[in-house]
Amino acid sequence: MAVGTSGPAETHGALRGPSDGPGWVGIDPDDLADGLIVADETGRVICFNDAAVRITAVARRDALGHPLERALPLEDLKGRRWWTLTDPYGGLATRVGQPERNLLLPGGREVLVSARYVRERPTGPIRRLVVSLRGTEARRRTERSHAELIATVAHELRSPLTSVKGFTATLLAKWERFTDDQKRLMLETVDADANRVTRLIAELLDISRIDSGRLEVRRQPVDMSAAVGRHVQAHIASGQSADRFLLRIRHDLPDLWADPDKIDQVLGNLLENAVRHGAGTVTIEVAPASAKNDEKGTAVTVSDEGPGIPEESMGRVFTRFWRGSKRGGTGLGLYIVKGIVEAHGGTITVGRGPGGGAEFRFILPVGAPAYLA
């Protein structure tokens, strides 16, 4: 990458591609999101874009025409001057740059810095030194998110594992002292806690796949009305009243190709949320709808008559660790639901239902068989 400038007094020029051919259009460095600083063959700054001004809090006039080590006085985390350590102009002629690393600006503010050495020939003198700057806010948000995830996992695992360990140790030490009914109760508790740990591990694996873009969708024909019916019957079998559910299913649904296991995961999560956190009648509506780009699709709406979701929380519903109430849950379910729906090319929204409670609506495009996708 070369920066077209005519001298140190010029703030910046157009960025061009490696070939500088007619297919490339000049780019103003101020249009770049990252900080860009370029020094010439003498080490004086010839380009200092707006992002660099914002990140470093150094005025452009105080940088242009000045030596790079003065315009950008960076130090490593041990307080050593970075330009003295790296010595780009006097160091090894085979080096092509510096990988990104955390460095400190005056005042101790951290920035992410990488550099590229542009030479006339592979081992020739440096013609341009190109430095890229980025703030650390995005990385810190990611690190906080990972720390929150670890803390949540540790908290969620501690309770069931403590229960499993306690009951198994008790049974092993005092097996003969318990009746069959007591043993059964303890083993059922261990089984339930083991299932809880299994679900948490499955959620973590789903989050990992969603974040890395590796969530696989194995498309097969899916009967959405039958899938909804199975979930409703499962809640009734577990003790919910049949009168609590209202199904509205259209019969002119388009053929749907989706991953049946993942669709079950979405339906299970949305219905469980409505039953656990909502109130009154839970209404599930399945109808044809237009997906993205006017493609045919199937829309599923799940609503309840509970207190609903506060308006100020609507934007955070599908983020990690959001909890609508304090009644259990890891706060990961709706994040996974959104990832699954989007992996199918669909969309999901949240709002207020006709009965005043929460209303979740997702639309899946018709899709195609896995061997054609």
mmCIF file with all atom_site columns, N, CA and C in Angstrom, residues 282-318:
data_model
loop_
_atom_site.group_PDB
_atom_site.id
_atom_site.type_symbol
_atom_site.label_atom_id
_atom_site.label_alt_id
_atom_site.label_comp_id
_atom_site.label_asym_id
_atom_site.label_entity_id
_atom_site.label_seq_id
_atom_site.pdbx_PDB_ins_code
_atom_site.Cartn_x
_atom_site.Cartn_y
_atom_site.Cartn_z
_atom_site.occupancy
_atom_site.B_iso_or_equiv
_atom_site.pdbx_formal_charge
_atom_site.auth_seq_id
_atom_site.auth_comp_id
_atom_site.auth_asym_id
_atom_site.auth_atom_id
_atom_site.pdbx_PDB_model_num
ATOM 1   N N  . VAL A 1 282 ? -51.006 -19.062 26.602 1.00 0.00 ? 282 VAL A N  1
ATOM 2   C CA . VAL A 1 282 ? -49.858 -19.000 25.689 1.00 0.00 ? 282 VAL A CA 1
ATOM 3   C C  . VAL A 1 282 ? -50.390 -19.311 24.291 1.00 0.00 ? 282 VAL A C  1
ATOM 4   N N  . THR A 1 283 ? -50.262 -18.343 23.400 1.00 0.00 ? 283 THR A N  1
ATOM 5   C CA . THR A 1 283 ? -50.785 -18.492 22.041 1.00 0.00 ? 283 THR A CA 1
ATOM 6   C C  . THR A 1 283 ? -49.642 -18.750 21.071 1.00 0.00 ? 283 THR A C  1
ATOM 7   N N  . ILE A 1 284 ? -49.768 -19.819 20.299 1.00 0.00 ? 284 ILE A N  1
ATOM 8   C CA . ILE A 1 284 ? -48.765 -20.141 19.264 1.00 0.00 ? 284 ILE A CA 1
ATOM 9   C C  . ILE A 1 284 ? -49.463 -20.100 17.914 1.00 0.00 ? 284 ILE A C  1
ATOM 10  N N  . GLU A 1 285 ? -48.980 -19.227 17.057 1.00 0.00 ? 285 GLU A N  1
ATOM 11  C CA . GLU A 1 285 ? -49.562 -19.079 15.726 1.00 0.00 ? 285 GLU A CA 1
ATOM 12  C C  . GLU A 1 285 ? -48.524 -19.440 14.673 1.00 0.00 ? 285 GLU A C  1
ATOM 13  N N  . VAL A 1 286 ? -48.931 -20.279 13.723 1.00 0.00 ? 286 VAL A N  1
ATOM 14  C CA . VAL A 1 286 ? -48.049 -20.674 12.619 1.00 0.00 ? 286 VAL A CA 1
ATOM 15  C C  . VAL A 1 286 ? -48.760 -20.292 11.324 1.00 0.00 ? 286 VAL A C  1
ATOM 16  N N  . ALA A 1 287 ? -48.083 -19.480 10.503 1.00 0.00 ? 287 ALA A N  1
ATOM 17  C CA . ALA A 1 287 ? -48.723 -18.979 9.288  1.00 0.00 ? 287 ALA A CA 1
ATOM 18  C C  . ALA A 1 287 ? -47.676 -18.739 8.218  1.00 0.00 ? 287 ALA A C  1
ATOM 19  N N  . PRO A 1 288 ? -48.073 -18.744 6.945  1.00 0.00 ? 288 PRO A N  1
ATOM 20  C CA . PRO A 1 288 ? -47.130 -18.392 5.884  1.00 0.00 ? 288 PRO A CA 1
ATOM 21  C C  . PRO A 1 288 ? -46.772 -16.921 5.982  1.00 0.00 ? 288 PRO A C  1
ATOM 22  N N  . ALA A 1 289 ? -45.566 -16.588 5.531  1.00 0.00 ? 289 ALA A N  1
ATOM 23  C CA . ALA A 1 289 ? -45.104 -15.199 5.586  1.00 0.00 ? 289 ALA A CA 1
ATOM 24  C C  . ALA A 1 289 ? -44.035 -14.993 4.531  1.00 0.00 ? 289 ALA A C  1
ATOM 25  N N  . SER A 1 290 ? -43.728 -13.741 4.269  1.00 0.00 ? 290 SER A N  1
ATOM 26  C CA . SER A 1 290 ? -42.643 -13.395 3.349  1.00 0.00 ? 290 SER A CA 1
ATOM 27  C C  . SER A 1 290 ? -41.357 -13.269 4.149  1.00 0.00 ? 290 SER A C  1
ATOM 28  N N  . ALA A 1 291 ? -40.335 -13.995 3.729  1.00 0.00 ? 291 ALA A N  1
ATOM 29  C CA . ALA A 1 291 ? -39.033 -13.887 4.375  1.00 0.00 ? 291 ALA A CA 1
ATOM 30  C C  . ALA A 1 291 ? -38.230 -12.801 3.663  1.00 0.00 ? 291 ALA A C  1
ATOM 31  N N  . LYS A 1 292 ? -36.916 -12.844 3.807  1.00 0.00 ? 292 LYS A N  1
ATOM 32  C CA . LYS A 1 292 ? -36.063 -11.842 3.171  1.00 0.00 ? 292 LYS A CA 1
ATOM 33  C C  . LYS A 1 292 ? -36.202 -11.901 1.657  1.00 0.00 ? 292 LYS A C  1
ATOM 34  N N  . ASN A 1 293 ? -36.084 -10.738 1.031  1.00 0.00 ? 293 ASN A N  1
ATOM 35  C CA . ASN A 1 293 ? -36.140 -10.638 -0.433 1.00 0.00 ? 293 ASN A CA 1
ATOM 36  C C  . ASN A 1 293 ? -37.429 -11.236 -0.993 1.00 0.00 ? 293 ASN A C  1
ATOM 37  N N  . ASP A 1 294 ? -38.544 -11.080 -0.233 1.00 0.00 ? 294 ASP A N  1
ATOM 38  C CA . ASP A 1 294 ? -39.863 -11.559 -0.667 1.00 0.00 ? 294 ASP A CA 1
ATOM 39  C C  . ASP A 1 294 ? -39.908 -13.067 -0.898 1.00 0.00 ? 294 ASP A C  1
ATOM 40  N N  . GLU A 1 295 ? -38.972 -13.805 -0.297 1.00 0.00 ? 295 GLU A N  1
ATOM 41  C CA . GLU A 1 295 ? -38.986 -15.265 -0.409 1.00 0.00 ? 295 GLU A CA 1
ATOM 42  C C  . GLU A 1 295 ? -40.093 -15.824 0.475  1.00 0.00 ? 295 GLU A C  1
ATOM 43  N N  . LYS A 1 296 ? -40.694 -16.925 0.044  1.00 0.00 ? 296 LYS A N  1
ATOM 44  C CA . LYS A 1 296 ? -41.720 -17.560 0.856  1.00 0.00 ? 296 LYS A CA 1
ATOM 45  C C  . LYS A 1 296 ? -41.115 -18.095 2.141  1.00 0.00 ? 296 LYS A C  1
ATOM 46  N N  . GLY A 1 297 ? -41.927 -18.078 3.195  1.00 0.00 ? 297 GLY A N  1
ATOM 47  C CA . GLY A 1 297 ? -41.432 -18.570 4.459  1.00 0.00 ? 297 GLY A CA 1
ATOM 48  C C  . GLY A 1 297 ? -42.563 -18.913 5.407  1.00 0.00 ? 297 GLY A C  1
ATOM 49  N N  . THR A 1 298 ? -42.185 -19.365 6.585  1.00 0.00 ? 298 THR A N  1
ATOM 50  C CA . THR A 1 298 ? -43.136 -19.716 7.638  1.00 0.00 ? 298 THR A CA 1
ATOM 51  C C  . THR A 1 298 ? -42.853 -18.849 8.850  1.00 0.00 ? 298 THR A C  1
ATOM 52  N N  . ALA A 1 299 ? -43.899 -18.234 9.387  1.00 0.00 ? 299 ALA A N  1
ATOM 53  C CA . ALA A 1 299 ? -43.769 -17.397 10.580 1.00 0.00 ? 299 ALA A CA 1
ATOM 54  C C  . ALA A 1 299 ? -44.388 -18.111 11.773 1.00 0.00 ? 299 ALA A C  1
ATOM 55  N N  . VAL A 1 300 ? -43.666 -18.095 12.888 1.00 0.00 ? 300 VAL A N  1
ATOM 56  C CA . VAL A 1 300 ? -44.163 -18.676 14.139 1.00 0.00 ? 300 VAL A CA 1
ATOM 57  C C  . VAL A 1 300 ? -44.165 -17.577 15.193 1.00 0.00 ? 300 VAL A C  1
ATOM 58  N N  . THR A 1 301 ? -45.312 -17.369 15.827 1.00 0.00 ? 301 THR A N  1
ATOM 59  C CA . THR A 1 301 ? -45.453 -16.344 16.859 1.00 0.00 ? 301 THR A CA 1
ATOM 60  C C  . THR A 1 301 ? -45.857 -16.993 18.168 1.00 0.00 ? 301 THR A C  1
ATOM 61  N N  . VAL A 1 302 ? -45.102 -16.687 19.229 1.00 0.00 ? 302 VAL A N  1
ATOM 62  C CA . VAL A 1 302 ? -45.386 -17.216 20.569 1.00 0.00 ? 302 VAL A CA 1
ATOM 63  C C  . VAL A 1 302 ? -45.615 -16.022 21.483 1.00 0.00 ? 302 VAL A C  1
ATOM 64  N N  . SER A 1 303 ? -46.810 -15.928 22.069 1.00 0.00 ? 303 SER A N  1
ATOM 65  C CA . SER A 1 303 ? -47.124 -14.794 22.941 1.00 0.00 ? 303 SER A CA 1
ATOM 66  C C  . SER A 1 303 ? -47.811 -15.283 24.203 1.00 0.00 ? 303 SER A C  1
ATOM 67  N N  . ASP A 1 304 ? -47.745 -14.471 25.244 1.00 0.00 ? 304 ASP A N  1
ATOM 68  C CA . ASP A 1 304 ? -48.401 -14.805 26.511 1.00 0.00 ? 304 ASP A CA 1
ATOM 69  C C  . ASP A 1 304 ? -49.120 -13.578 27.039 1.00 0.00 ? 304 ASP A C  1
ATOM 70  N N  . GLU A 1 305 ? -49.704 -13.703 28.196 1.00 0.00 ? 305 GLU A N  1
ATOM 71  C CA . GLU A 1 305 ? -50.476 -12.605 28.794 1.00 0.00 ? 305 GLU A CA 1
ATOM 72  C C  . GLU A 1 305 ? -49.871 -12.149 30.114 1.00 0.00 ? 305 GLU A C  1
ATOM 73  N N  . GLY A 1 306 ? -48.581 -12.329 30.248 1.00 0.00 ? 306 GLY A N  1
ATOM 74  C CA . GLY A 1 306 ? -47.895 -11.915 31.471 1.00 0.00 ? 306 GLY A CA 1
ATOM 75  C C  . GLY A 1 306 ? -47.566 -10.434 31.470 1.00 0.00 ? 306 GLY A C  1
ATOM 76  N N  . PRO A 1 307 ? -46.618 -10.024 32.333 1.00 0.00 ? 307 PRO A N  1
ATOM 77  C CA . PRO A 1 307 ? -46.262 -8.602  32.421 1.00 0.00 ? 307 PRO A CA 1
ATOM 78  C C  . PRO A 1 307 ? -45.498 -8.095  31.208 1.00 0.00 ? 307 PRO A C  1
ATOM 79  N N  . GLY A 1 308 ? -44.977 -8.995  30.401 1.00 0.00 ? 308 GLY A N  1
ATOM 80  C CA . GLY A 1 308 ? -44.232 -8.578  29.213 1.00 0.00 ? 308 GLY A CA 1
ATOM 81  C C  . GLY A 1 308 ? -42.817 -8.138  29.533 1.00 0.00 ? 308 GLY A C  1
ATOM 82  N N  . ILE A 1 309 ? -42.140 -7.640  28.517 1.00 0.00 ? 309 ILE A N  1
ATOM 83  C CA . ILE A 1 309 ? -40.751 -7.190  28.645 1.00 0.00 ? 309 ILE A CA 1
ATOM 84  C C  . ILE A 1 309 ? -40.736 -5.668  28.639 1.00 0.00 ? 309 ILE A C  1
ATOM 85  N N  . PRO A 1 310 ? -40.073 -5.037  29.597 1.00 0.00 ? 310 PRO A N  1
ATOM 86  C CA . PRO A 1 310 ? -40.014 -3.569  29.615 1.00 0.00 ? 310 PRO A CA 1
ATOM 87  C C  . PRO A 1 310 ? -39.448 -3.018  28.310 1.00 0.00 ? 310 PRO A C  1
ATOM 88  N N  . GLU A 1 311 ? -39.980 -1.869  27.901 1.00 0.00 ? 311 GLU A N  1
ATOM 89  C CA . GLU A 1 311 ? -39.560 -1.274  26.637 1.00 0.00 ? 311 GLU A CA 1
ATOM 90  C C  . GLU A 1 311 ? -38.055 -1.049  26.586 1.00 0.00 ? 311 GLU A C  1
ATOM 91  N N  . GLU A 1 312 ? -37.472 -0.632  27.709 1.00 0.00 ? 312 GLU A N  1
ATOM 92  C CA . GLU A 1 312 ? -36.035 -0.333  27.722 1.00 0.00 ? 312 GLU A CA 1
ATOM 93  C C  . GLU A 1 312 ? -35.177 -1.590  27.620 1.00 0.00 ? 312 GLU A C  1
ATOM 94  N N  . SER A 1 313 ? -35.779 -2.768  27.819 1.00 0.00 ? 313 SER A N  1
ATOM 95  C CA . SER A 1 313 ? -35.023 -4.022  27.745 1.00 0.00 ? 313 SER A CA 1
ATOM 96  C C  . SER A 1 313 ? -35.156 -4.727  26.407 1.00 0.00 ? 313 SER A C  1
ATOM 97  N N  . MET A 1 314 ? -36.036 -4.238  25.526 1.00 0.00 ? 314 MET A N  1
ATOM 98  C CA . MET A 1 314 ? -36.301 -4.912  24.254 1.00 0.00 ? 314 MET A CA 1
ATOM 99  C C  . MET A 1 314 ? -35.024 -5.134  23.443 1.00 0.00 ? 314 MET A C  1
ATOM 100 N N  . GLY A 1 315 ? -34.136 -4.144  23.455 1.00 0.00 ? 315 GLY A N  1
ATOM 101 C CA . GLY A 1 315 ? -32.924 -4.247  22.647 1.00 0.00 ? 315 GLY A CA 1
ATOM 102 C C  . GLY A 1 315 ? -31.897 -5.215  23.186 1.00 0.00 ? 315 GLY A C  1
ATOM 103 N N  . ARG A 1 316 ? -32.085 -5.702  24.430 1.00 0.00 ? 316 ARG A N  1
ATOM 104 C CA . ARG A 1 316 ? -31.084 -6.585  25.048 1.00 0.00 ? 316 ARG A CA 1
ATOM 105 C C  . ARG A 1 316 ? -31.558 -8.023  25.177 1.00 0.00 ? 316 ARG A C  1
ATOM 106 N N  . VAL A 1 317 ? -32.778 -8.291  24.707 1.00 0.00 ? 317 VAL A N  1
ATOM 107 C CA . VAL A 1 317 ? -33.372 -9.616  24.916 1.00 0.00 ? 317 VAL A CA 1
ATOM 108 C C  . VAL A 1 317 ? -32.523 -10.730 24.325 1.00 0.00 ? 317 VAL A C  1
ATOM 109 N N  . PHE A 1 318 ? -31.944 -10.492 23.137 1.00 0.00 ? 318 PHE A N  1
ATOM 110 C CA . PHE A 1 318 ? -31.206 -11.556 22.445 1.00 0.00 ? 318 PHE A CA 1
ATOM 111 C C  . PHE A 1 318 ? -29.700 -11.503 22.714 1.00 0.00 ? 318 PHE A C  1
#
